[in-house]
XYZ file of C-alpha atoms in Angstrom:
255
model
C -91.633 -66.723 116.470
C -93.278 -62.730 116.674
C -91.155 -59.892 116.271
C -90.963 -57.639 119.228
C -92.950 -54.466 118.699
C -93.609 -53.284 122.352
C -91.585 -50.300 124.036
C -88.920 -51.644 125.719
C -89.896 -49.292 129.020
C -93.298 -48.470 130.219
C -93.295 -44.954 131.351
C -95.520 -41.884 131.345
C -92.241 -39.692 130.473
C -91.888 -40.184 126.764
C -87.935 -39.813 127.306
C -88.124 -43.050 129.139
C -89.611 -44.746 126.305
C -88.185 -46.713 123.176
C -89.191 -48.707 120.219
C -87.605 -51.146 117.825
C -89.293 -53.543 115.208
C -86.723 -56.478 114.889
C -87.780 -57.979 111.875
C -86.904 -54.411 109.711
C -83.824 -53.267 111.521
C -81.649 -54.855 109.264
C -83.440 -53.259 106.062
C -82.963 -50.148 107.167
C -82.132 -47.094 104.986
C -82.661 -43.664 104.285
C -85.717 -44.479 101.409
C -87.710 -46.828 104.196
C -86.839 -45.563 108.034
C -89.568 -42.963 107.777
C -92.165 -45.720 107.031
C -90.267 -47.420 109.724
C -91.240 -45.013 112.159
C -94.630 -44.626 110.687
C -95.749 -48.089 112.187
C -98.933 -48.251 113.955
C -96.978 -49.942 116.882
C -94.589 -47.245 117.331
C -96.030 -45.241 120.361
C -94.192 -42.008 119.243
C -96.229 -41.799 115.766
C -99.421 -39.914 115.926
C -102.202 -41.604 113.633
C -103.703 -38.493 112.961
C -100.995 -36.940 110.956
C -100.946 -35.889 107.627
C -98.570 -38.857 106.719
C -101.328 -41.134 107.686
C -103.672 -39.682 105.564
C -101.576 -39.726 102.841
C -100.848 -43.620 103.312
C -104.565 -44.442 103.184
C -105.292 -42.539 100.163
C -101.871 -43.776 98.522
C -101.137 -40.227 97.515
C -97.968 -38.401 96.639
C -95.851 -37.989 99.731
C -94.979 -34.448 97.637
C -98.805 -33.457 99.006
C -97.460 -32.890 102.971
C -96.503 -29.198 101.660
C -100.136 -28.555 100.736
C -101.855 -29.791 103.829
C -101.951 -28.099 107.396
C -101.609 -30.374 110.624
C -99.163 -32.594 112.364
C -96.457 -34.445 109.814
C -93.209 -36.025 109.879
C -90.249 -36.048 107.882
C -86.755 -37.186 107.629
C -84.609 -34.273 108.694
C -81.090 -36.232 109.005
C -79.444 -39.572 107.961
C -76.034 -40.816 108.872
C -76.346 -44.249 107.253
C -76.174 -46.991 108.295
C -76.696 -46.309 112.204
C -78.177 -43.027 112.954
C -81.841 -41.208 111.341
C -83.317 -37.886 112.950
C -86.895 -37.467 112.171
C -88.562 -34.414 113.058
C -92.101 -33.446 113.985
C -93.605 -30.425 112.882
C -97.128 -28.707 112.927
C -97.601 -27.127 109.645
C -99.858 -23.718 109.098
C -98.980 -23.040 104.952
C -96.672 -24.561 102.232
C -93.798 -22.174 103.247
C -94.269 -22.487 107.214
C -93.933 -25.279 109.402
C -93.392 -24.849 113.516
C -90.907 -27.918 114.805
C -92.802 -29.908 117.736
C -90.259 -32.551 118.749
C -87.168 -34.568 117.566
C -86.716 -38.408 117.269
C -83.100 -40.523 116.491
C -83.183 -43.527 115.442
C -79.719 -45.449 117.008
C -79.329 -49.116 115.244
C -83.096 -49.462 114.731
C -84.104 -48.334 118.354
C -86.159 -44.923 118.364
C -85.933 -42.647 121.236
C -87.459 -39.199 121.562
C -84.500 -36.226 121.658
C -84.826 -34.416 125.328
C -86.146 -30.548 125.130
C -84.025 -27.836 126.740
C -86.215 -28.263 129.961
C -85.762 -31.635 130.272
C -82.124 -31.220 129.742
C -81.669 -28.358 132.434
C -83.818 -30.207 134.751
C -81.716 -33.291 134.331
C -78.580 -31.599 134.802
C -79.800 -29.410 138.059
C -80.961 -32.759 139.451
C -77.674 -34.583 138.774
C -75.546 -31.717 140.669
C -78.076 -31.592 143.801
C -77.743 -35.297 144.041
C -74.100 -35.138 143.753
C -73.992 -32.312 146.569
C -76.141 -34.131 148.782
C -73.741 -37.226 148.489
C -70.676 -35.059 149.289
C -72.290 -33.680 152.239
C -73.384 -37.175 153.686
C -69.678 -38.257 153.341
C -68.520 -35.474 154.973
C -70.972 -35.965 157.851
C -69.671 -39.270 158.132
C -65.971 -37.813 158.432
C -67.169 -35.300 161.439
C -66.190 -35.798 165.019
C -67.486 -33.701 168.030
C -65.470 -33.628 171.137
C -66.251 -31.346 174.098
C -62.855 -30.315 174.922
C -61.490 -30.201 171.361
C -64.170 -29.112 169.355
C -65.333 -30.595 166.174
C -62.667 -32.321 163.778
C -62.486 -34.496 160.653
C -61.683 -38.195 160.624
C -60.056 -38.646 157.029
C -58.666 -42.134 157.879
C -62.224 -43.577 158.329
C -63.179 -46.200 155.704
C -66.200 -44.467 154.945
C -64.523 -41.210 154.440
C -64.294 -39.503 150.927
C -60.947 -40.734 150.779
C -61.459 -44.208 151.101
C -64.846 -44.124 148.711
C -62.612 -42.721 145.918
C -59.964 -45.261 146.178
C -62.761 -48.222 145.358
C -62.144 -49.873 141.980
C -64.745 -48.983 139.304
C -65.335 -52.131 137.287
C -65.474 -51.222 133.483
C -68.438 -52.801 131.354
C -67.209 -54.343 128.509
C -68.444 -53.342 125.044
C -70.854 -55.409 123.041
C -70.132 -56.739 119.663
C -72.167 -54.530 118.069
C -70.313 -51.257 119.327
C -67.066 -52.791 118.379
C -68.318 -53.605 114.607
C -70.277 -50.235 114.276
C -67.284 -47.829 115.639
C -64.790 -50.028 113.253
C -66.953 -49.398 110.020
C -67.331 -45.727 111.335
C -63.738 -45.257 111.836
C -63.281 -46.879 108.357
C -65.699 -44.391 106.664
C -63.782 -41.616 108.057
C -60.665 -42.535 107.163
C -61.774 -43.079 103.891
C -63.261 -39.727 103.524
C -60.250 -37.871 105.554
C -57.259 -40.010 104.558
C -54.122 -38.869 106.577
C -50.969 -37.241 104.849
C -48.464 -39.558 103.662
C -45.181 -38.630 105.123
C -42.208 -37.853 102.724
C -38.720 -38.787 103.942
C -36.794 -35.364 103.519
C -34.774 -35.197 100.507
C -30.645 -35.323 100.980
C -28.780 -33.189 98.853
C -25.849 -35.358 97.374
C -22.851 -33.303 97.890
C -20.898 -33.165 94.382
C -17.266 -32.685 94.686
C -15.623 -29.910 92.729
C -13.412 -31.520 89.964
C -10.759 -28.307 90.461
C -10.439 -28.865 94.383
C -11.032 -32.800 94.555
C -8.497 -34.996 94.399
C -8.946 -39.046 93.988
C -5.877 -39.773 95.897
C -4.124 -37.109 98.144
C -1.597 -39.143 99.628
C 0.350 -40.168 96.781
C 0.306 -36.684 95.530
C 1.728 -34.971 98.595
C 4.493 -37.771 98.842
C 5.396 -36.521 95.080
C 5.253 -32.908 96.148
C 7.670 -33.199 98.767
C 10.030 -35.998 96.641
C 10.060 -32.954 93.941
C 11.308 -30.230 96.510
C 13.603 -32.340 97.394
C 14.917 -32.827 93.855
C 14.612 -29.132 93.534
C 16.954 -28.335 96.510
C 19.354 -30.811 95.290
C 19.688 -29.635 91.439
C 20.233 -26.027 93.034
C 24.192 -24.748 92.859
C 25.393 -23.208 95.771
C 27.357 -20.567 94.574
C 29.582 -18.634 97.523
C 28.941 -15.251 98.269
C 31.478 -12.904 97.658
C 31.007 -11.094 101.310
C 31.156 -14.420 102.934
C 33.999 -14.402 105.563
C 34.417 -17.885 105.902
C 35.355 -18.458 102.297
C 39.004 -18.085 101.057
C 40.572 -18.075 97.598
C 43.171 -20.949 97.073
C 46.921 -20.116 97.133
C 48.563 -18.677 94.344
C 51.219 -21.127 92.695
C 55.086 -19.643 92.829
C 57.463 -20.019 89.917
C 59.779 -23.019 90.138
C 63.750 -21.473 90.633
C 65.813 -24.211 88.784
């Protein structure tokens, strides 16, 4: 079975083109992605560039800096899914003017849009949304000679009815799920989450002078000591107390 090396979409606008070689996609890395891009079946590749001359002469790729003209080089690599290749025009070993950027996502090559294309796309999208909104408003407009213009918002063709339509979500592919999980694992390894440690609780150390192991018996003992002390005290009558009288004197018995 021959591998597919044809563009996925054949249009004149290069922004609508994409290219991939299914036989080389599993072996892509930062060292061979530029050779993968420089395949002759790639519609984004210019065969008159200096890279093709170096390949035909089997020269050292570092000689590209000493040549003038169109060249390609690897600008950014985020293995194993994203690579950015830049096309530039070199005037001297120290001067080069960037022309176009291409990004390779999962082995498929796309051309990065320029600023003018991005602005035009955003403007066309905004105008399309405004036209759709006006069309919906016109369907809700009603006119009566006696009442004038009115708006029928309860109509099923109204904007309120359109917003209530359920939007079907497309399920993700197996490739997207695997790649996303792999990227999340790499990010977790590079930036690990901080470990939450439980707060240290200070232990209450009892004071040996104030603490008592068995407070109830001590209180009872203190009360018993007070009772015993009260019983042992001698009650001496006061001299000034009126209730206390001296015993009667004994009289001599007369024979």
